[in-house]
mmCIF file of C-alpha atoms in Angstrom:
data_model
loop_
_atom_site.group_PDB
_atom_site.id
_atom_site.type_symbol
_atom_site.label_atom_id
_atom_site.label_comp_id
_atom_site.label_asym_id
_atom_site.label_seq_id
_atom_site.Cartn_x
_atom_site.Cartn_y
_atom_site.Cartn_z
ATOM 1 C CA MET A 1 0.000 0.000 0.000
ATOM 2 C CA ALA A 2 1.220 3.509 -0.827
ATOM 3 C CA ASP A 3 2.182 5.891 1.979
ATOM 4 C CA THR A 4 0.333 8.830 0.410
ATOM 5 C CA MET A 5 -2.754 9.631 -1.596
ATOM 6 C CA GLN A 6 -3.659 12.630 -3.751
ATOM 7 C CA PHE A 7 -5.719 15.350 -2.055
ATOM 8 C CA ASP A 8 -7.532 18.121 -3.908
ATOM 9 C CA LEU A 9 -9.529 20.832 -2.137
ATOM 10 C CA VAL A 10 -11.589 23.041 -4.412
ATOM 11 C CA ALA A 11 -13.817 25.966 -3.444
ATOM 12 C CA PRO A 12 -15.912 27.955 -5.944
ATOM 13 C CA GLU A 13 -13.405 30.801 -6.009
ATOM 14 C CA ARG A 14 -10.242 28.702 -6.445
ATOM 15 C CA ASN A 15 -8.275 25.492 -5.972
ATOM 16 C CA LEU A 16 -7.047 25.675 -2.360
ATOM 17 C CA MET A 17 -4.726 22.650 -2.279
ATOM 18 C CA SER A 18 -3.531 19.813 -4.487
ATOM 19 C CA VAL A 19 -0.814 17.673 -2.851
ATOM 20 C CA PRO A 20 0.068 14.117 -1.848
ATOM 21 C CA VAL A 21 -1.057 13.488 1.759
ATOM 22 C CA ARG A 22 -0.847 10.846 4.463
ATOM 23 C CA GLU A 23 -4.206 11.667 6.037
ATOM 24 C CA VAL A 24 -7.247 13.927 5.669
ATOM 25 C CA ARG A 25 -9.575 14.529 8.647
ATOM 26 C CA LEU A 26 -13.072 15.536 7.560
ATOM 27 C CA PRO A 27 -16.120 16.973 9.351
ATOM 28 C CA GLY A 28 -18.752 14.564 7.990
ATOM 29 C CA GLU A 29 -22.459 15.236 8.451
ATOM 30 C CA ASP A 30 -22.772 11.881 10.200
ATOM 31 C CA GLY A 31 -19.568 12.293 12.213
ATOM 32 C CA ASP A 32 -15.911 13.116 11.751
ATOM 33 C CA LEU A 33 -13.709 10.707 9.825
ATOM 34 C CA SER A 34 -10.153 10.256 8.603
ATOM 35 C CA ALA A 35 -9.195 9.162 5.117
ATOM 36 C CA MET A 36 -5.834 7.514 4.501
ATOM 37 C CA PRO A 37 -4.341 5.556 1.592
ATOM 38 C CA GLY A 38 -6.361 2.392 0.991
ATOM 39 C CA HIS A 39 -9.642 3.894 2.261
ATOM 40 C CA ALA A 40 -12.773 2.228 0.928
ATOM 41 C CA PRO A 41 -14.497 4.270 -1.815
ATOM 42 C CA THR A 42 -17.239 6.542 -0.497
ATOM 43 C CA ILE A 43 -18.864 9.928 -0.916
ATOM 44 C CA VAL A 44 -19.318 11.977 2.253
ATOM 45 C CA ASN A 45 -21.540 15.004 2.825
ATOM 46 C CA LEU A 46 -19.660 17.560 4.906
ATOM 47 C CA ARG A 47 -20.872 19.928 7.608
ATOM 48 C CA PRO A 48 -19.204 23.218 8.525
ATOM 49 C CA GLY A 49 -15.927 22.575 10.301
ATOM 50 C CA LEU A 50 -12.185 22.219 9.999
ATOM 51 C CA VAL A 51 -10.486 19.947 7.476
ATOM 52 C CA THR A 52 -7.045 18.847 8.662
ATOM 53 C CA VAL A 53 -4.532 17.669 6.084
ATOM 54 C CA VAL A 54 -1.314 15.803 6.975
ATOM 55 C CA ASP A 55 1.058 16.089 4.029
ATOM 56 C CA ALA A 56 3.701 13.583 2.909
ATOM 57 C CA GLN A 57 6.284 15.141 5.277
ATOM 58 C CA GLY A 58 3.896 15.028 8.263
ATOM 59 C CA ALA A 59 3.111 18.764 8.374
ATOM 60 C CA GLU A 60 -0.506 19.691 9.148
ATOM 61 C CA SER A 61 -2.620 22.293 7.355
ATOM 62 C CA GLN A 62 -6.160 23.285 8.282
ATOM 63 C CA PHE A 63 -9.013 24.696 6.235
ATOM 64 C CA ALA A 64 -12.346 26.054 7.432
ATOM 65 C CA ILE A 65 -15.260 24.957 5.238
ATOM 66 C CA SER A 66 -18.954 25.784 5.346
ATOM 67 C CA GLY A 67 -19.995 22.403 3.942
ATOM 68 C CA GLY A 68 -19.717 20.463 0.706
ATOM 69 C CA PHE A 69 -18.821 16.886 -0.089
ATOM 70 C CA ALA A 70 -15.779 14.659 -0.432
ATOM 71 C CA GLU A 71 -15.204 11.746 -2.764
ATOM 72 C CA ILE A 72 -12.800 9.271 -1.182
ATOM 73 C CA ASN A 73 -11.159 6.259 -2.795
ATOM 74 C CA ASN A 74 -8.061 4.226 -2.030
ATOM 75 C CA GLU A 75 -5.769 6.606 -3.958
ATOM 76 C CA SER A 76 -7.313 10.078 -3.544
ATOM 77 C CA VAL A 77 -9.650 12.468 -1.771
ATOM 78 C CA SER A 78 -11.427 15.173 -3.748
ATOM 79 C CA LEU A 79 -13.203 17.739 -1.595
ATOM 80 C CA LEU A 80 -15.589 20.291 -3.067
ATOM 81 C CA ALA A 81 -16.310 22.974 -0.467
ATOM 82 C CA GLU A 82 -19.226 25.407 -0.586
ATOM 83 C CA ILE A 83 -16.938 28.021 0.970
ATOM 84 C CA GLY A 84 -13.360 27.232 1.987
ATOM 85 C CA ARG A 85 -10.481 29.212 3.466
ATOM 86 C CA LYS A 86 -7.073 28.401 4.910
ATOM 87 C CA ARG A 87 -7.304 28.490 8.696
ATOM 88 C CA GLU A 88 -4.806 31.349 8.887
ATOM 89 C CA ASP A 89 -6.915 33.389 6.405
ATOM 90 C CA MET A 90 -10.039 33.199 8.576
ATOM 91 C CA THR A 91 -10.816 36.673 9.863
ATOM 92 C CA GLN A 92 -13.938 37.862 11.621
ATOM 93 C CA ASP A 93 -15.112 39.458 8.338
ATOM 94 C CA VAL A 94 -14.649 36.208 6.389
ATOM 95 C CA PHE A 95 -16.437 34.251 9.108
ATOM 96 C CA ASP A 96 -19.280 36.795 9.179
ATOM 97 C CA GLU A 97 -19.758 36.312 5.424
ATOM 98 C CA MET A 98 -19.860 32.528 5.915
ATOM 99 C CA MET A 99 -22.476 33.031 8.654
ATOM 100 C CA ARG A 100 -24.559 35.291 6.378
ATOM 101 C CA ALA A 101 -24.489 32.583 3.690
ATOM 102 C CA ALA A 102 -25.581 29.982 6.274
ATOM 103 C CA HIS A 103 -28.439 32.243 7.428
ATOM 104 C CA ARG A 104 -29.585 32.716 3.810
ATOM 105 C CA LYS A 105 -29.507 28.951 3.280
ATOM 106 C CA ALA A 106 -31.446 28.376 6.515
ATOM 107 C CA LYS A 107 -34.071 30.997 5.541
ATOM 108 C CA THR A 108 -34.582 29.288 2.179
ATOM 109 C CA ALA A 109 -34.930 25.913 3.907
ATOM 110 C CA GLU A 110 -37.454 27.302 6.394
ATOM 111 C CA ALA A 111 -39.535 28.813 3.585
ATOM 112 C CA LYS A 112 -39.477 25.505 1.740
ATOM 113 C CA ALA A 113 -40.509 23.644 4.879
ATOM 114 C CA ALA A 114 -43.395 26.053 5.488
ATOM 115 C CA SER A 115 -44.791 25.379 2.033
ATOM 116 C CA THR A 116 -44.245 21.610 2.056
ATOM 117 C CA GLY A 117 -44.544 20.704 5.744
ATOM 118 C CA ALA A 118 -41.052 19.164 5.775
ATOM 119 C CA GLU A 119 -39.968 19.571 9.412
ATOM 120 C CA GLY A 120 -36.703 17.730 8.745
ATOM 121 C CA VAL A 121 -35.593 20.598 6.534
ATOM 122 C CA VAL A 122 -35.974 23.035 9.439
ATOM 123 C CA ALA A 123 -33.955 20.728 11.691
ATOM 124 C CA SER A 124 -31.200 20.560 9.042
ATOM 125 C CA ALA A 125 -31.163 24.366 8.788
ATOM 126 C CA ALA A 126 -30.871 24.700 12.573
ATOM 127 C CA LYS A 127 -28.004 22.163 12.586
ATOM 128 C CA LEU A 128 -26.218 24.089 9.821
ATOM 129 C CA LEU A 129 -26.330 27.289 11.886
ATOM 130 C CA ALA A 130 -25.211 25.475 15.049
ATOM 131 C CA ASP A 131 -22.289 23.881 13.167
ATOM 132 C CA MET A 132 -21.247 27.280 11.771
ATOM 133 C CA GLU A 133 -21.361 28.808 15.266
ATOM 134 C CA ALA A 134 -19.275 25.915 16.617
ATOM 135 C CA LEU A 135 -16.702 26.407 13.835
ATOM 136 C CA GLY A 136 -16.339 30.084 14.692
ATOM 137 C CA THR A 137 -16.033 29.426 18.398
ATOM 138 C CA HIS A 138 -13.479 26.657 17.795
ATOM 139 C CA ILE A 139 -11.178 28.925 15.795
ATOM 140 C CA GLY A 140 -11.595 31.880 18.149
ATOM 141 C CA LEU A 141 -14.072 33.986 16.170
ATOM 142 C CA ASP A 142 -17.326 35.422 17.521
ATOM 143 C CA PRO A 143 -20.431 33.888 15.916
ATOM 144 C CA ASN A 144 -22.518 36.716 17.411
ATOM 145 C CA SER A 145 -20.391 39.690 16.366
ATOM 146 C CA SER A 146 -22.661 40.836 13.567
ATOM 147 C CA ASN A 147 -26.384 41.222 13.150
ATOM 148 C CA PHE A 148 -27.385 38.408 10.859
ATOM 149 C CA PRO A 149 -30.821 38.284 9.228
ATOM 150 C CA ASP A 150 -33.534 36.653 11.311
#
């Protein structure tokens, strides 16, 4: 078995990383997981959180994402993030914009639920906002610093 696998992290605005890695730790919707060379093929929905990448030399990099999905197989991980930033690039302004996007998504979900009676959609929207708040708190940013739409 190979010691590394290819990792690609893509956000709508740009390719954030494309390197051989030893391990990728992902914030899955159903729980956190690690992908390493030889991992069984799967597609994982991601919640807001930190992605930790251990490169071929053992150095760690972190990225804050607002959600997305990852395709994992035994030789690679391809992660498509809704919004993604290097951990060191996360400022309060960047986090506030991610929170505004999460609030817009939650509002849309609530409106859809009101018209269709889908209570699960409201629960998913509430979880999205809670996960975004937890991400901000974890990296030392204030999830309540700005007035977000109700």
